[in-house]
XYZ file of C-alpha atoms in Angstrom:
773
model
C 46.582 55.708 93.373
C 46.285 57.223 96.887
C 45.193 55.355 99.993
C 41.927 57.322 100.106
C 41.062 56.266 96.539
C 41.825 52.618 97.332
C 39.674 52.706 100.465
C 36.739 54.282 98.583
C 37.024 51.597 95.925
C 37.012 48.904 98.625
C 33.825 50.341 100.142
C 32.142 50.392 96.721
C 33.069 46.762 96.123
C 31.594 45.738 99.520
C 28.370 47.531 98.704
C 28.107 45.682 95.371
C 28.591 42.277 97.072
C 25.784 43.111 99.491
C 23.317 44.078 96.716
C 22.247 40.468 95.660
C 21.426 39.599 99.253
C 19.204 42.657 99.584
C 17.309 41.650 96.395
C 16.656 38.194 97.948
C 14.898 39.885 100.846
C 12.878 41.965 98.386
C 11.786 38.874 96.382
C 10.845 37.011 99.586
C 8.790 39.984 100.810
C 6.932 40.158 97.481
C 6.315 36.405 97.585
C 4.634 36.687 101.000
C 2.713 39.852 100.099
C 0.969 38.439 96.983
C -0.784 35.527 98.768
C -1.866 37.906 101.477
C -3.633 39.960 98.852
C -5.152 37.083 96.895
C -6.394 34.767 99.711
C -9.899 35.798 100.742
C -9.597 34.467 104.289
C -8.799 37.498 106.278
C -6.923 35.684 109.018
C -4.607 33.905 106.586
C -4.256 37.084 104.469
C -3.270 39.087 107.545
C -0.603 36.535 108.445
C 1.021 36.733 104.975
C 0.873 40.577 105.050
C 2.523 40.754 108.462
C 5.246 38.316 107.357
C 5.850 40.364 104.176
C 6.123 43.582 106.184
C 8.586 41.941 108.552
C 10.802 40.830 105.649
C 10.718 44.341 104.100
C 11.574 45.896 107.497
C 14.504 43.520 107.880
C 15.776 44.498 104.413
C 15.476 48.184 105.235
C 17.300 47.640 108.536
C 20.129 45.811 106.778
C 20.465 48.706 104.299
C 20.587 51.329 107.070
C 23.089 49.365 109.125
C 25.219 48.766 106.058
C 25.317 52.464 105.204
C 26.162 53.375 108.795
C 28.970 50.892 108.762
C 30.325 52.174 105.478
C 30.336 55.712 106.875
C 31.860 54.786 110.234
C 35.577 55.011 111.211
C 35.458 51.316 111.947
C 34.738 50.575 108.306
C 37.548 52.974 107.317
C 39.953 51.257 109.704
C 38.847 47.786 108.578
C 39.338 48.788 104.975
C 42.740 50.345 105.733
C 43.750 47.266 107.701
C 43.221 45.128 104.601
C 46.131 46.987 102.944
C 48.577 47.797 105.771
C 48.014 45.055 108.347
C 51.010 43.080 107.122
C 53.058 46.129 106.020
C 56.556 46.097 107.549
C 56.465 49.859 108.112
C 54.491 51.284 111.079
C 51.262 52.931 109.865
C 48.897 55.080 111.893
C 45.597 56.834 111.381
C 45.212 60.048 113.436
C 42.640 62.785 113.749
C 43.259 66.482 113.152
C 44.030 66.768 116.876
C 46.809 64.163 116.646
C 44.937 61.326 118.421
C 45.808 57.839 117.128
C 42.680 55.988 116.031
C 44.364 53.083 114.225
C 47.767 51.354 114.186
C 48.834 48.386 112.134
C 50.651 45.318 113.388
C 54.145 46.755 112.708
C 53.308 49.908 114.667
C 52.111 47.963 117.710
C 55.151 45.743 117.548
C 57.594 48.644 117.417
C 55.929 51.156 119.720
C 53.905 48.867 122.002
C 50.436 49.767 123.233
C 49.184 52.937 121.565
C 45.891 53.360 123.391
C 45.416 56.902 124.719
C 48.603 58.081 123.036
C 49.131 60.820 120.491
C 51.532 60.807 117.586
C 53.467 63.661 119.210
C 54.127 61.618 122.330
C 54.942 58.564 120.266
C 57.529 60.303 118.102
C 58.811 62.421 120.993
C 60.265 59.315 122.622
C 62.600 58.802 119.662
C 63.029 62.115 117.756
C 63.567 65.809 118.584
C 60.904 68.467 117.905
C 58.101 66.128 116.757
C 55.533 68.930 117.035
C 57.278 70.966 114.330
C 57.611 67.929 112.070
C 53.922 66.934 112.420
C 52.666 70.492 111.949
C 54.891 71.080 108.914
C 53.940 67.837 107.163
C 50.192 68.064 107.900
C 50.108 71.657 106.619
C 51.791 70.577 103.408
C 49.486 67.521 103.097
C 46.406 69.731 103.361
C 47.688 71.701 100.387
C 49.138 68.876 98.283
C 47.255 65.807 99.678
C 50.578 64.176 100.695
C 53.950 65.060 102.234
C 57.125 63.316 103.406
C 60.364 64.155 105.202
C 63.454 62.389 106.526
C 64.114 62.781 110.238
C 66.848 61.620 112.597
C 66.005 59.426 115.609
C 68.049 57.712 118.277
C 67.784 54.450 116.353
C 68.570 55.770 112.890
C 66.742 57.654 110.189
C 63.059 57.590 109.318
C 61.186 58.711 106.260
C 57.901 60.058 107.603
C 55.030 60.375 105.100
C 51.426 61.420 105.567
C 48.259 61.472 103.413
C 45.314 63.759 104.003
C 41.922 61.978 103.876
C 39.573 64.832 104.699
C 37.130 64.081 107.523
C 38.899 60.778 108.283
C 42.084 62.671 109.286
C 45.591 61.633 108.266
C 47.354 58.358 107.520
C 50.987 58.345 108.726
C 53.640 55.893 107.628
C 57.139 55.536 109.139
C 59.718 53.947 106.877
C 63.192 52.978 108.079
C 65.850 54.266 105.685
C 68.598 52.018 104.445
C 71.767 54.115 104.875
C 74.030 54.517 101.823
C 73.302 51.321 99.906
C 75.695 50.643 97.039
C 75.026 47.345 95.323
C 74.386 45.790 98.710
C 77.779 46.891 100.086
C 78.413 49.956 102.299
C 81.401 51.727 100.805
C 81.600 54.162 103.733
C 82.137 51.280 106.100
C 84.792 49.701 103.882
C 87.107 52.711 103.624
C 87.496 53.030 107.402
C 87.699 56.844 107.140
C 85.384 58.825 109.437
C 82.616 60.354 107.338
C 79.115 61.664 107.660
C 76.192 62.685 105.492
C 74.435 65.996 106.319
C 71.646 68.047 104.798
C 71.795 71.743 103.981
C 70.562 72.627 107.490
C 73.457 70.843 109.180
C 71.466 67.808 110.353
C 73.616 64.635 110.307
C 71.653 62.016 108.370
C 74.324 59.313 108.523
C 77.538 58.518 110.394
C 79.707 55.565 109.435
C 81.085 53.183 112.031
C 84.555 54.785 112.021
C 83.091 58.117 113.070
C 80.680 56.472 115.507
C 83.589 54.690 117.237
C 85.578 57.942 117.390
C 82.741 59.979 118.902
C 81.282 57.187 121.042
C 77.692 58.187 120.295
C 75.357 59.196 117.493
C 75.492 62.975 116.861
C 72.548 64.653 115.167
C 74.044 68.033 114.111
C 77.447 69.139 112.848
C 77.410 71.994 115.379
C 77.827 69.377 118.113
C 80.684 67.674 116.292
C 82.771 70.662 115.139
C 83.844 73.386 117.591
C 84.980 75.919 114.968
C 82.200 76.426 112.443
C 81.716 77.453 109.675
C 83.333 74.618 107.786
C 85.922 75.451 105.157
C 86.452 72.947 102.345
C 89.871 71.338 102.753
C 90.258 73.424 105.913
C 91.625 72.352 109.267
C 89.069 71.911 112.069
C 88.651 70.339 115.475
C 86.068 67.663 116.250
C 84.813 66.528 119.631
C 85.637 62.865 120.302
C 85.275 60.642 123.341
C 89.019 61.147 123.935
C 88.900 64.958 123.613
C 89.428 67.424 120.721
C 91.081 66.038 117.596
C 92.467 67.837 114.540
C 91.050 66.828 111.156
C 91.037 68.140 107.621
C 87.561 68.289 106.122
C 87.063 67.066 102.555
C 83.573 67.830 101.304
C 81.607 66.296 98.452
C 78.296 67.828 97.409
C 75.645 65.422 96.140
C 73.080 66.199 93.477
C 70.234 66.323 96.020
C 72.014 69.055 98.011
C 73.332 66.763 100.736
C 76.947 67.007 101.840
C 79.381 64.152 102.308
C 82.105 65.136 104.784
C 85.236 62.988 105.046
C 87.404 63.694 108.102
C 91.111 63.124 107.422
C 93.331 63.034 110.557
C 96.209 65.551 110.576
C 99.100 66.801 112.722
C 97.986 68.912 115.742
C 100.762 71.392 114.948
C 99.162 71.948 111.566
C 95.863 73.009 113.094
C 97.724 75.146 115.620
C 99.242 77.022 112.698
C 95.837 77.343 111.116
C 94.463 78.714 114.388
C 97.261 81.268 114.453
C 96.463 82.322 110.906
C 92.791 82.550 111.782
C 93.563 84.726 114.802
C 95.772 86.900 112.559
C 92.858 87.205 110.168
C 90.515 88.357 112.946
C 92.840 90.965 114.481
C 91.152 94.406 114.782
C 94.164 96.039 113.053
C 94.788 95.931 109.304
C 98.069 94.009 108.888
C 100.027 92.645 105.939
C 103.125 90.460 105.885
C 105.475 91.266 103.021
C 108.553 89.575 101.671
C 111.776 91.508 101.253
C 110.906 91.819 97.548
C 107.550 93.434 98.379
C 105.256 90.464 97.699
C 102.184 90.111 99.890
C 102.600 86.862 101.841
C 99.630 87.314 104.129
C 96.896 89.914 104.625
C 94.203 89.778 107.277
C 90.546 90.552 106.755
C 90.758 94.290 107.517
C 93.762 94.731 105.234
C 91.960 92.969 102.393
C 89.014 95.275 102.958
C 91.279 98.299 102.472
C 93.449 97.222 99.519
C 91.181 94.663 97.816
C 90.354 90.974 98.041
C 92.798 89.914 95.308
C 95.833 89.819 97.596
C 97.801 86.562 97.404
C 101.387 85.358 97.467
C 102.021 86.539 93.925
C 100.682 90.078 94.415
C 103.300 92.828 94.721
C 102.443 95.715 97.024
C 103.235 98.160 94.223
C 100.176 96.896 92.310
C 97.887 97.578 95.294
C 98.959 101.131 96.236
C 100.248 104.171 94.397
C 100.752 107.914 94.678
C 103.610 107.900 97.169
C 105.812 110.327 95.263
C 108.703 107.865 94.914
C 108.939 104.235 93.779
C 107.338 101.752 96.170
C 110.325 99.430 95.690
C 112.710 102.095 97.035
C 110.527 102.557 100.093
C 110.407 98.793 100.743
C 114.152 98.394 100.209
C 114.823 101.206 102.662
C 112.564 99.567 105.271
C 114.213 96.180 104.726
C 117.576 97.788 105.459
C 116.163 99.223 108.683
C 115.632 102.846 107.585
C 112.500 104.942 108.136
C 110.707 102.222 110.097
C 107.327 103.007 111.696
C 107.182 106.249 109.704
C 103.701 106.382 108.158
C 103.336 107.154 104.465
C 100.067 108.097 102.740
C 99.248 106.196 99.536
C 96.207 105.529 97.364
C 94.535 102.131 97.051
C 94.476 101.335 93.330
C 91.656 98.748 93.411
C 89.406 100.917 95.601
C 89.467 103.995 93.376
C 91.247 107.324 93.574
C 89.337 108.537 96.636
C 90.604 105.892 99.101
C 93.811 106.856 100.905
C 95.803 104.641 103.248
C 98.365 105.449 105.897
C 100.993 102.669 105.865
C 103.748 102.132 108.425
C 106.408 99.419 107.948
C 108.319 97.411 110.535
C 111.008 94.777 109.987
C 111.006 91.259 111.476
C 113.439 88.350 111.046
C 112.192 84.732 111.030
C 114.629 81.817 110.558
C 117.182 84.165 109.065
C 114.704 85.609 106.540
C 113.744 89.295 106.622
C 110.088 90.208 106.350
C 108.118 93.429 106.601
C 104.956 93.946 108.621
C 102.747 96.704 107.212
C 100.192 98.410 109.473
C 97.416 100.055 107.446
C 94.953 102.762 108.464
C 92.171 104.330 106.440
C 93.335 107.916 105.899
C 90.553 108.933 103.519
C 88.846 111.202 106.040
C 92.200 112.603 107.184
C 93.115 113.345 103.573
C 89.740 115.016 103.052
C 90.258 117.188 106.136
C 93.747 118.016 104.920
C 92.354 119.048 101.547
C 89.747 121.206 103.266
C 92.414 122.802 105.448
C 94.658 123.464 102.456
C 91.702 124.941 100.577
C 90.821 127.100 103.569
C 94.419 128.263 103.925
C 94.602 128.980 100.206
C 91.386 130.976 100.268
C 92.561 132.855 103.350
C 95.898 133.642 101.721
C 94.172 134.776 98.534
C 91.791 136.862 100.622
C 94.665 138.530 102.456
C 96.463 139.104 99.174
C 93.316 140.512 97.585
C 92.694 142.771 100.576
C 96.270 144.011 100.599
C 96.291 144.635 96.853
C 92.922 146.382 97.113
C 94.225 148.612 99.915
C 97.253 149.668 97.876
C 95.136 150.137 94.773
C 92.704 152.313 96.682
C 95.554 154.579 97.745
C 96.707 154.846 94.123
C 93.181 155.417 92.867
C 92.616 158.071 95.519
C 95.622 159.960 94.238
C 94.679 159.468 90.557
C 91.051 160.471 90.930
C 91.972 163.260 93.369
C 94.482 164.912 91.044
C 92.024 164.409 88.188
C 89.439 166.340 90.229
C 91.991 169.090 90.806
C 92.651 169.312 87.072
C 88.940 169.368 86.302
C 88.601 172.428 88.528
C 90.880 174.308 86.121
C 89.270 173.089 82.901
C 85.770 173.631 81.614
C 83.903 171.612 79.001
C 85.239 173.708 76.167
C 88.831 172.956 77.053
C 90.577 170.438 74.700
C 91.869 168.465 77.705
C 88.501 168.226 79.405
C 87.480 165.025 77.539
C 90.767 163.338 78.420
C 90.312 164.182 82.068
C 86.783 162.766 82.030
C 88.159 159.524 80.556
C 90.747 159.339 83.354
C 88.020 159.931 85.912
C 85.683 157.313 84.448
C 88.398 154.644 84.164
C 89.537 155.298 87.708
C 85.944 154.690 88.786
C 85.926 151.409 86.844
C 89.178 150.450 88.537
C 87.588 151.306 91.886
C 84.701 148.954 91.040
C 87.164 146.156 90.275
C 88.952 146.783 93.557
C 85.567 146.700 95.268
C 85.096 143.156 93.944
C 88.454 142.161 95.412
C 87.401 143.611 98.742
C 84.085 141.791 98.484
C 85.921 138.489 98.072
C 88.212 139.246 101.025
C 85.137 140.409 102.961
C 86.713 143.772 103.714
C 84.413 146.047 101.770
C 81.999 148.565 103.240
C 78.452 147.286 103.582
C 75.458 149.358 104.549
C 72.961 146.780 105.862
C 69.271 147.573 105.914
C 66.038 145.626 106.235
C 65.037 144.357 102.787
C 61.789 142.882 101.535
C 63.186 140.625 98.830
C 59.913 140.624 96.912
C 60.028 144.410 96.509
C 63.760 144.391 95.800
C 63.426 141.772 93.077
C 60.413 143.510 91.612
C 62.485 146.668 91.220
C 65.380 144.667 89.789
C 63.420 142.429 87.395
C 63.308 145.043 84.619
C 67.102 145.304 84.612
C 67.465 141.502 84.806
C 65.211 141.044 81.759
C 67.381 143.464 79.810
C 70.486 141.532 80.858
C 68.974 138.190 79.817
C 67.980 139.291 76.342
C 65.255 137.870 74.104
C 66.233 134.168 74.082
C 66.202 133.690 77.853
C 63.076 134.035 79.989
C 62.989 135.068 83.644
C 60.582 133.354 86.043
C 60.232 134.588 89.639
C 58.526 132.477 92.316
C 57.916 134.072 95.706
C 56.464 132.769 98.936
C 53.502 134.827 100.150
C 54.824 135.063 103.719
C 58.459 135.692 102.801
C 60.407 137.062 105.759
C 62.666 140.121 105.374
C 66.457 139.970 105.549
C 69.108 142.428 106.634
C 71.779 143.107 104.038
C 73.277 145.744 101.786
C 70.615 146.123 99.114
C 72.987 147.398 96.446
C 75.464 144.570 97.010
C 72.739 141.906 97.159
C 71.380 143.152 93.847
C 74.894 142.883 92.446
C 75.056 139.239 93.583
C 71.746 138.406 91.889
C 72.816 140.135 88.679
C 76.072 138.149 88.596
C 74.226 134.849 89.085
C 71.656 135.696 86.413
C 74.342 136.747 83.917
C 76.235 133.497 84.538
C 73.010 131.546 83.964
C 72.437 133.428 80.701
C 75.951 132.685 79.476
C 75.426 128.963 80.230
C 72.350 128.821 77.932
C 73.753 129.617 74.517
C 70.605 128.474 72.692
C 68.245 130.131 75.160
C 66.256 128.807 78.057
C 64.759 129.927 81.342
C 66.192 131.341 84.556
C 64.070 130.647 87.631
C 64.498 132.663 90.826
C 62.749 131.026 93.779
C 62.503 132.714 97.181
C 61.013 130.959 100.211
C 61.328 130.637 103.975
C 63.432 127.829 105.376
C 63.365 126.530 108.961
C 66.295 124.413 110.125
C 65.312 122.620 113.314
C 68.848 121.324 113.765
C 72.248 122.264 112.426
C 73.045 121.058 108.933
C 76.334 120.108 107.289
C 76.633 120.936 103.622
C 79.806 120.917 101.585
C 82.355 122.363 104.003
C 79.959 124.581 105.929
C 78.097 124.060 109.197
C 74.760 125.856 109.077
C 73.311 126.609 112.474
C 69.678 125.895 113.195
C 67.226 128.767 112.849
C 65.088 130.653 110.361
C 66.485 131.477 106.931
C 65.361 132.889 103.623
C 66.370 130.738 100.669
C 67.083 132.305 97.256
C 67.608 129.853 94.396
C 68.771 130.811 90.901
C 68.232 127.867 88.538
C 69.006 127.467 84.852
C 68.823 124.653 82.310
C 72.172 125.358 80.726
C 75.266 123.263 80.124
C 76.079 122.783 83.816
C 79.439 122.702 85.578
C 81.879 119.787 85.494
C 82.384 118.005 88.858
C 86.109 118.799 88.930
C 85.342 122.530 88.696
C 82.554 122.776 91.281
C 84.925 123.248 94.217
C 86.818 126.035 92.415
C 84.120 128.338 91.085
C 84.177 130.667 94.114
C 87.931 131.182 93.850
C 89.005 134.593 92.518
C 90.104 134.774 88.895
C 88.774 131.258 88.182
C 86.438 131.223 85.205
C 85.147 128.684 82.687
C 84.651 131.373 80.073
C 87.131 131.981 77.321
C 89.811 134.637 77.680
C 88.448 138.163 77.615
C 84.860 137.200 78.460
C 85.139 137.405 82.243
C 87.399 138.533 85.073
C 86.727 135.497 87.289
C 85.709 137.782 90.154
C 81.917 137.635 89.834
C 81.263 134.518 91.894
C 84.108 135.242 94.337
C 82.548 138.672 94.922
C 79.131 137.049 95.451
C 80.694 134.600 97.883
C 82.338 137.406 99.862
C 79.202 139.569 100.007
C 76.993 136.696 101.198
C 79.537 135.577 103.786
C 79.994 139.150 105.033
C 76.195 139.384 105.335
C 76.141 136.319 107.589
C 74.733 133.978 104.953
C 75.755 130.956 102.874
C 75.955 130.242 99.168
C 76.006 126.757 97.599
C 75.923 125.306 94.106
C 74.512 122.068 92.666
C 75.199 121.149 89.077
C 75.780 118.325 86.624
C 76.984 118.471 83.043
C 74.045 118.785 80.689
C 71.504 119.244 83.491
C 71.828 122.914 84.355
C 72.938 124.590 87.529
C 71.345 125.804 90.759
C 72.810 128.383 93.131
C 71.240 128.627 96.579
C 71.707 131.565 98.942
C 70.722 131.268 102.598
C 70.330 134.531 104.518
C 69.235 134.733 108.164
C 65.597 135.784 108.402
C 65.293 139.179 110.082
C 62.782 139.525 112.880
C 61.716 143.154 113.284
C 61.405 142.683 117.021
C 65.059 141.744 117.291
C 66.598 145.041 116.260
C 64.781 148.328 116.292
C 65.098 150.182 113.036
C 67.035 153.350 113.435
C 65.022 156.360 112.388
C 67.066 158.341 109.951
C 66.634 162.021 110.588
C 67.775 163.999 107.592
C 70.487 166.445 108.446
C 69.708 170.053 107.736
C 71.319 171.248 104.563
C 73.993 173.715 105.495
C 74.834 176.163 102.781
C 78.408 175.752 101.670
C 80.420 178.942 102.065
C 83.003 179.850 99.546
C 85.804 179.335 102.064
C 85.964 177.297 105.265
C 87.609 177.843 108.619
C 89.477 175.420 110.837
C 92.870 173.839 111.483
C 93.410 170.223 110.448
C 96.208 167.745 111.207
C 96.482 165.436 108.140
C 98.308 162.123 108.769
C 98.888 159.892 105.705
C 101.844 157.631 104.906
C 101.200 157.656 101.133
C 102.814 160.882 99.880
C 100.609 161.284 96.748
C 97.411 160.866 98.774
C 98.677 163.216 101.484
C 99.655 165.841 98.941
C 96.292 165.686 97.148
C 94.274 165.791 100.395
C 96.292 168.694 101.808
C 95.929 170.657 98.584
C 92.192 169.988 98.381
C 91.599 171.095 101.976
C 93.716 174.222 101.615
C 91.748 175.124 98.503
C 88.653 175.125 100.711
C 90.323 177.480 103.154
C 91.364 175.084 105.867
C 94.697 175.338 107.640
C 96.455 172.003 107.110
C 99.396 170.570 109.051
C 100.863 167.441 107.416
C 102.468 164.384 109.025
C 103.754 161.249 107.269
C 103.123 158.877 110.190
C 101.703 158.647 113.704
C 105.022 159.316 115.420
C 105.472 162.602 113.554
C 101.879 163.549 114.328
C 102.428 163.067 118.068
C 105.594 165.161 117.885
C 103.616 167.965 116.265
C 100.973 167.758 118.995
C 103.604 168.324 121.676
C 103.347 171.989 120.738
C 100.582 173.089 123.099
C 100.329 176.451 121.348
C 99.161 174.744 118.170
C 95.363 174.851 117.965
C 93.754 172.077 115.926
C 90.072 171.371 115.253
C 90.321 168.025 113.488
C 92.501 164.987 112.873
C 92.258 163.488 109.365
C 94.245 160.273 109.501
C 94.820 157.052 107.627
C 93.992 153.878 109.546
C 96.754 151.520 108.377
C 100.227 153.006 108.648
C 103.732 151.820 109.525
C 104.318 151.956 113.252
C 101.282 153.062 115.186
C 97.990 152.844 113.349
C 95.400 155.608 113.203
C 93.130 154.638 116.139
C 96.157 154.074 118.417
C 97.766 157.476 118.014
C 94.389 159.259 118.014
C 93.568 157.805 121.459
C 96.861 159.116 122.785
C 96.257 162.540 121.241
C 92.708 162.827 122.575
C 93.957 162.558 126.144
C 95.166 166.169 125.948
C 92.791 167.302 123.158
C 89.489 165.522 123.997
C 87.165 167.699 121.920
C 89.005 167.267 118.627
C 86.962 165.825 115.752
C 88.368 162.830 113.820
C 88.043 161.583 110.239
C 89.489 158.097 109.588
C 90.511 157.189 106.015
C 91.141 153.619 104.823
C 91.183 151.425 101.767
C 89.769 148.602 103.935
C 86.202 148.237 105.070
C 84.927 150.170 108.037
C 83.998 146.874 109.748
C 87.660 145.842 109.920
C 88.281 148.407 112.683
C 84.716 149.229 113.727
C 85.357 148.071 117.298
C 88.349 150.399 117.625
C 86.478 153.349 116.144
C 83.513 152.763 118.463
C 85.659 153.798 121.431
C 86.643 157.114 119.828
C 84.107 159.903 120.153
C 83.391 162.460 117.406
C 84.866 160.205 114.703
C 83.614 159.300 111.208
C 84.885 157.040 108.466
C 85.800 157.987 104.889
C 86.467 154.999 102.586
C 89.115 155.141 99.878
C 89.137 155.939 97.043
C 87.403 159.269 97.631
C 86.987 162.270 95.453
C 87.804 165.869 96.265
C 84.165 166.601 97.082
C 83.869 163.487 99.284
C 86.807 164.659 101.380
C 85.770 168.276 101.744
C 82.125 167.473 102.465
C 83.064 164.970 105.166
C 85.379 167.479 106.840
C 82.782 170.213 106.520
C 80.079 168.103 108.197
C 82.394 167.206 111.076
C 83.324 170.851 111.682
C 79.775 172.117 111.227
C 79.079 172.002 114.979
C 82.106 174.133 115.714
C 81.633 176.921 113.212
């Protein structure tokens, strides 16, 4: 039963004891009133009536005063005093504002006069932070009617409890705690070992005499006793005593109520010095490990454990923590123990951290007390390894690109000769000739070979592009019919365009080829059918963006996404799909050049291409092309050249310079057939020797660009010094852009890409000489 219930019961009992006395007044008043009514003498009757009224008034007054008393704080305090007056624990009654309105005998004896004092001031003389304690307990009492807490004072420990009584405020009771009773005998005092009792917040609830004598005063928090928190069970620590710092080993016992018993066992100062050294080793900002000569981990600091794993101990061999060195770890350790290859870093993988964590480890040898140990210095080399992989990939792609470009150049020379001689043979055969069909097959297959070489050049970014301003919505609208035919009946095509899509500048034919390759790949990934979605929208990058291995500058872009719901691409193949000749299709179903060609075309157009995919969740290719602002570059107005009727025979003298004999022979023969005078040279040096003859009149130089010795643009510049008006036709199996800067400085020059047909050659020469003849 609570104090409030007891006090209410006491008030009810007092009211019941007063009830018989009130009825006596009522009976007396009635006894005086009846004679006043019955006696006819008015004077006597008036006297009895007045007396009766007086008695009734006195009864009413007693009732009112009794009720006021019952409702007054004085009655509450009197009632409370009945219960707590002789209580040995100090008891107070306070208002919501903390003012003391009542104190029992024990409170006055312990705290003295309490008039005009508050509970905060009263407790503040003996305990720290009384405001927080009072606020916390009264808040809890308002919710739960009662609350209690143990606090530490200068004179020991108190259990402070409070009860909420509504309008009457709070009743507070302070109970002195008996510290560690155990059958009437204090075990902590008997053992003579310094010990303390603390709560989970670090407050010291009890100190035995041995610890009190050592410290010389009562300490309220373990942070004031220990100088090297946090505490480690069975660890070595230093405590502050009245004679200075002292080394102790802490033995901790956890009670059921969450309190901690700490026993402080004295130890050798050298022992704690060693522990301090180990702790400093653990906190070093360099990852270090101490190894035995056999390769066992004797010690690893915090950073080292973070790199190789937390399971390192004296029984852990280094060979179980790292791998991937290329030779046995034991051989490496034995070599370091013998003094070889010290401080030479080796890159290994951390086995417990997964295959993507690489470490750079350098070993050094130390000798302690005649024993040989190894000190390993570890560095996280994951990022370095990633950069190395990117560099190797870049070098590989560059080497493949150079190889592809070189092969394409040589193939173009061969294809020029094959298709050229085929054209010469076709001039001597009509459709009725038995060999005509064979020649057409040679011509068609040489064109197919030229297309394959074009893909190699696209990958190496050395093909000829003819950029123009493209409205992608119109381009895709024209292409959608062909794409639907490529997809077939089981795969649907969905195109989503932004209404304000910006134009781009690219080679329309090559960009269409890229989209067709991506759509065909999407179709092949959806064996059971599905849907290919092409989404085109504007993209504004307010700041540069890193994606994969590319750095995309800020600016305006047009994004083209080709999405399918096919089988997806495995993670280990994602970084290889743009490599030439890499394909996930079975043998015979693909050349492996489609995506590498797309990559080359987009890169050569100044854009980016990325892929996102997961097995079973489809694939998405994204192309980013710079948005083209019409105000940036004025569109060149193409004025159609007047059609010049082709005469049967041409006039003019031409110096033909070509290092490939078959190409030179075909070109010379084709030009002579058209009536031109042709002088042949196998290289630039021979061409310059020929030009030393000032009597030789020449109208045009037709020269290869890449030749042994001097290249085409170099020797042409020298020749034009004495023959400035000579027209020039450059031939090359590489793209025009690869030497565009050199050609720009040479007037009256045009470019003819290989492989070219007989008509391509003669028409180019004819157009160049048109202004002369």
